Amino acid sequence: MKFSIGDVVISVAGHDVGSIYVVVGESQDRILLSDGNIKKLEDPKKKNPAHVILMTKGDPQVEKMITEQTGPFYRPGKTYNAFIRKLIKAAASQTNNN
């Protein structure tokens, strides 16, 4: 499956099974993941795309905000880790409500 920046995914293999991440980029045959907490945007986790499943499809505006670092959450010298944590929390609560 092809993932886009801003997609919220859950790990289904590896030592981090059950962890929720936001896709923040691609690197060769891996996707780059951040949880905004342990794996921050500055140092994302590299993971095989076959080892995650999609929870929530990302919004194109979220992709633009992450790649261009623009929008209401942007402050010079700061990153989007708090925003990533909010995306994960919203996706988790949406999943629990369904």
JSON list of C-alpha atoms in Angstrom, two decimals:
[
{"chain": "A", "resi": 1, "resn": "MET", "atom": "CA", "xyz": [0.00, 0.00, 0.00]},
{"chain": "A", "resi": 2, "resn": "LYS", "atom": "CA", "xyz": [1.17, 3.50, -0.78]},
{"chain": "A", "resi": 3, "resn": "PHE", "atom": "CA", "xyz": [1.13, 5.88, 2.17]},
{"chain": "A", "resi": 4, "resn": "SER", "atom": "CA", "xyz": [1.02, 9.67, 2.05]},
{"chain": "A", "resi": 5, "resn": "ILE", "atom": "CA", "xyz": [2.53, 12.21, 4.38]},
{"chain": "A", "resi": 6, "resn": "GLY", "atom": "CA", "xyz": [0.00, 12.90, 7.12]},
{"chain": "A", "resi": 7, "resn": "ASP", "atom": "CA", "xyz": [-1.52, 9.41, 7.16]},
{"chain": "A", "resi": 8, "resn": "VAL", "atom": "CA", "xyz": [-1.98, 7.97, 10.64]},
{"chain": "A", "resi": 9, "resn": "VAL", "atom": "CA", "xyz": [-0.83, 4.35, 10.85]},
{"chain": "A", "resi": 10, "resn": "ILE", "atom": "CA", "xyz": [-0.53, 1.64, 13.49]},
{"chain": "A", "resi": 11, "resn": "SER", "atom": "CA", "xyz": [2.39, -0.77, 13.75]},
{"chain": "A", "resi": 12, "resn": "VAL", "atom": "CA", "xyz": [1.49, -4.46, 13.32]},
{"chain": "A", "resi": 13, "resn": "ALA", "atom": "CA", "xyz": [5.01, -5.94, 13.44]},
{"chain": "A", "resi": 14, "resn": "GLY", "atom": "CA", "xyz": [8.21, -5.40, 15.36]},
{"chain": "A", "resi": 15, "resn": "HIS", "atom": "CA", "xyz": [8.88, -4.40, 18.96]},
{"chain": "A", "resi": 16, "resn": "ASP", "atom": "CA", "xyz": [6.54, -1.42, 18.61]},
{"chain": "A", "resi": 17, "resn": "VAL", "atom": "CA", "xyz": [3.35, -3.41, 17.78]},
{"chain": "A", "resi": 18, "resn": "GLY", "atom": "CA", "xyz": [0.31, -1.28, 18.56]},
{"chain": "A", "resi": 19, "resn": "SER", "atom": "CA", "xyz": [2.17, 2.04, 18.40]},
{"chain": "A", "resi": 20, "resn": "ILE", "atom": "CA", "xyz": [0.49, 4.81, 16.44]},
{"chain": "A", "resi": 21, "resn": "TYR", "atom": "CA", "xyz": [2.49, 7.07, 14.13]},
{"chain": "A", "resi": 22, "resn": "VAL", "atom": "CA", "xyz": [2.06, 9.78, 11.50]},
{"chain": "A", "resi": 23, "resn": "VAL", "atom": "CA", "xyz": [3.79, 9.27, 8.15]},
{"chain": "A", "resi": 24, "resn": "VAL", "atom": "CA", "xyz": [6.22, 12.17, 7.71]},
{"chain": "A", "resi": 25, "resn": "GLY", "atom": "CA", "xyz": [8.19, 11.04, 4.65]},
{"chain": "A", "resi": 26, "resn": "GLU", "atom": "CA", "xyz": [9.74, 8.28, 2.58]},
{"chain": "A", "resi": 27, "resn": "SER", "atom": "CA", "xyz": [13.27, 6.92, 2.35]},
{"chain": "A", "resi": 28, "resn": "GLN", "atom": "CA", "xyz": [14.07, 4.32, -0.31]},
{"chain": "A", "resi": 29, "resn": "ASP", "atom": "CA", "xyz": [11.87, 1.33, 0.55]},
{"chain": "A", "resi": 30, "resn": "ARG", "atom": "CA", "xyz": [10.88, 2.58, 4.01]},
{"chain": "A", "resi": 31, "resn": "ILE", "atom": "CA", "xyz": [8.39, 5.09, 5.35]},
{"chain": "A", "resi": 32, "resn": "LEU", "atom": "CA", "xyz": [9.40, 7.66, 7.94]},
{"chain": "A", "resi": 33, "resn": "LEU", "atom": "CA", "xyz": [7.18, 7.76, 11.02]},
{"chain": "A", "resi": 34, "resn": "SER", "atom": "CA", "xyz": [6.84, 10.13, 13.95]},
{"chain": "A", "resi": 35, "resn": "ASP", "atom": "CA", "xyz": [4.80, 9.93, 17.12]},
{"chain": "A", "resi": 36, "resn": "GLY", "atom": "CA", "xyz": [5.75, 13.46, 18.20]},
{"chain": "A", "resi": 37, "resn": "ASN", "atom": "CA", "xyz": [7.04, 12.10, 21.48]},
{"chain": "A", "resi": 38, "resn": "ILE", "atom": "CA", "xyz": [9.75, 9.43, 21.36]},
{"chain": "A", "resi": 39, "resn": "LYS", "atom": "CA", "xyz": [10.20, 9.43, 17.58]},
{"chain": "A", "resi": 40, "resn": "LYS", "atom": "CA", "xyz": [10.12, 13.13, 16.79]},
{"chain": "A", "resi": 41, "resn": "LEU", "atom": "CA", "xyz": [9.86, 14.78, 13.40]},
{"chain": "A", "resi": 42, "resn": "GLU", "atom": "CA", "xyz": [13.59, 15.60, 13.54]},
{"chain": "A", "resi": 43, "resn": "ASP", "atom": "CA", "xyz": [14.53, 11.91, 13.94]},
{"chain": "A", "resi": 44, "resn": "PRO", "atom": "CA", "xyz": [11.71, 9.77, 12.52]},
{"chain": "A", "resi": 45, "resn": "LYS", "atom": "CA", "xyz": [11.47, 5.99, 12.71]},
{"chain": "A", "resi": 46, "resn": "LYS", "atom": "CA", "xyz": [12.17, 4.09, 9.50]},
{"chain": "A", "resi": 47, "resn": "LYS", "atom": "CA", "xyz": [9.75, 1.21, 9.02]},
{"chain": "A", "resi": 48, "resn": "ASN", "atom": "CA", "xyz": [8.80, -1.26, 6.32]},
{"chain": "A", "resi": 49, "resn": "PRO", "atom": "CA", "xyz": [5.40, -0.20, 4.91]},
{"chain": "A", "resi": 50, "resn": "ALA", "atom": "CA", "xyz": [4.23, -3.83, 5.09]},
{"chain": "A", "resi": 51, "resn": "HIS", "atom": "CA", "xyz": [4.52, -3.63, 8.89]},
{"chain": "A", "resi": 52, "resn": "VAL", "atom": "CA", "xyz": [1.89, -0.90, 9.37]},
{"chain": "A", "resi": 53, "resn": "ILE", "atom": "CA", "xyz": [-1.79, -0.50, 8.56]},
{"chain": "A", "resi": 54, "resn": "LEU", "atom": "CA", "xyz": [-3.68, 2.69, 7.81]},
{"chain": "A", "resi": 55, "resn": "MET", "atom": "CA", "xyz": [-5.86, 4.12, 10.58]},
{"chain": "A", "resi": 56, "resn": "THR", "atom": "CA", "xyz": [-6.76, 7.49, 9.08]},
{"chain": "A", "resi": 57, "resn": "LYS", "atom": "CA", "xyz": [-6.01, 8.95, 5.66]},
{"chain": "A", "resi": 58, "resn": "GLY", "atom": "CA", "xyz": [-4.11, 12.22, 5.86]},
{"chain": "A", "resi": 59, "resn": "ASP", "atom": "CA", "xyz": [-5.50, 15.56, 4.76]},
{"chain": "A", "resi": 60, "resn": "PRO", "atom": "CA", "xyz": [-3.61, 17.28, 1.89]},
{"chain": "A", "resi": 61, "resn": "GLN", "atom": "CA", "xyz": [-3.30, 20.39, 4.04]},
{"chain": "A", "resi": 62, "resn": "VAL", "atom": "CA", "xyz": [-1.60, 18.36, 6.78]},
{"chain": "A", "resi": 63, "resn": "GLU", "atom": "CA", "xyz": [0.87, 17.04, 4.19]},
{"chain": "A", "resi": 64, "resn": "LYS", "atom": "CA", "xyz": [1.60, 20.60, 3.08]},
{"chain": "A", "resi": 65, "resn": "MET", "atom": "CA", "xyz": [2.06, 21.78, 6.67]},
{"chain": "A", "resi": 66, "resn": "ILE", "atom": "CA", "xyz": [4.52, 18.97, 7.47]},
{"chain": "A", "resi": 67, "resn": "THR", "atom": "CA", "xyz": [6.55, 19.20, 4.26]},
{"chain": "A", "resi": 68, "resn": "GLU", "atom": "CA", "xyz": [6.67, 23.00, 4.03]},
{"chain": "A", "resi": 69, "resn": "GLN", "atom": "CA", "xyz": [6.48, 23.74, 7.77]},
{"chain": "A", "resi": 70, "resn": "THR", "atom": "CA", "xyz": [3.79, 26.36, 7.34]},
{"chain": "A", "resi": 71, "resn": "GLY", "atom": "CA", "xyz": [0.42, 27.00, 8.89]},
{"chain": "A", "resi": 72, "resn": "PRO", "atom": "CA", "xyz": [-0.94, 27.88, 12.31]},
{"chain": "A", "resi": 73, "resn": "PHE", "atom": "CA", "xyz": [1.39, 25.53, 14.21]},
{"chain": "A", "resi": 74, "resn": "TYR", "atom": "CA", "xyz": [4.59, 26.88, 12.67]},
{"chain": "A", "resi": 75, "resn": "ARG", "atom": "CA", "xyz": [6.94, 28.89, 14.84]},
{"chain": "A", "resi": 76, "resn": "PRO", "atom": "CA", "xyz": [10.53, 29.48, 13.73]},
{"chain": "A", "resi": 77, "resn": "GLY", "atom": "CA", "xyz": [12.85, 27.07, 15.50]},
{"chain": "A", "resi": 78, "resn": "LYS", "atom": "CA", "xyz": [9.96, 24.79, 16.56]},
{"chain": "A", "resi": 79, "resn": "THR", "atom": "CA", "xyz": [8.69, 21.61, 14.96]},
{"chain": "A", "resi": 80, "resn": "TYR", "atom": "CA", "xyz": [5.33, 19.99, 14.59]},
{"chain": "A", "resi": 81, "resn": "ASN", "atom": "CA", "xyz": [5.70, 17.39, 17.32]},
{"chain": "A", "resi": 82, "resn": "ALA", "atom": "CA", "xyz": [2.75, 18.77, 19.32]},
{"chain": "A", "resi": 83, "resn": "PHE", "atom": "CA", "xyz": [0.65, 18.81, 16.14]},
{"chain": "A", "resi": 84, "resn": "ILE", "atom": "CA", "xyz": [1.63, 15.20, 15.39]},
{"chain": "A", "resi": 85, "resn": "ARG", "atom": "CA", "xyz": [0.58, 14.17, 18.91]},
{"chain": "A", "resi": 86, "resn": "LYS", "atom": "CA", "xyz": [-2.81, 15.86, 18.35]},
{"chain": "A", "resi": 87, "resn": "LEU", "atom": "CA", "xyz": [-3.29, 14.01, 15.04]},
{"chain": "A", "resi": 88, "resn": "ILE", "atom": "CA", "xyz": [-2.55, 10.69, 16.76]},
{"chain": "A", "resi": 89, "resn": "LYS", "atom": "CA", "xyz": [-4.87, 11.46, 19.67]},
{"chain": "A", "resi": 90, "resn": "ALA", "atom": "CA", "xyz": [-7.70, 12.42, 17.28]},
{"chain": "A", "resi": 91, "resn": "ALA", "atom": "CA", "xyz": [-7.22, 9.26, 15.20]},
{"chain": "A", "resi": 92, "resn": "ALA", "atom": "CA", "xyz": [-7.15, 7.06, 18.31]},
{"chain": "A", "resi": 93, "resn": "SER", "atom": "CA", "xyz": [-10.32, 8.61, 19.74]},
{"chain": "A", "resi": 94, "resn": "GLN", "atom": "CA", "xyz": [-12.06, 8.34, 16.35]},
{"chain": "A", "resi": 95, "resn": "THR", "atom": "CA", "xyz": [-11.14, 4.65, 16.18]},
{"chain": "A", "resi": 96, "resn": "ASN", "atom": "CA", "xyz": [-12.40, 4.06, 19.73]},
{"chain": "A", "resi": 97, "resn": "ASN", "atom": "CA", "xyz": [-15.72, 5.74, 18.91]},
{"chain": "A", "resi": 98, "resn": "ASN", "atom": "CA", "xyz": [-16.33, 3.46, 15.90]}
]
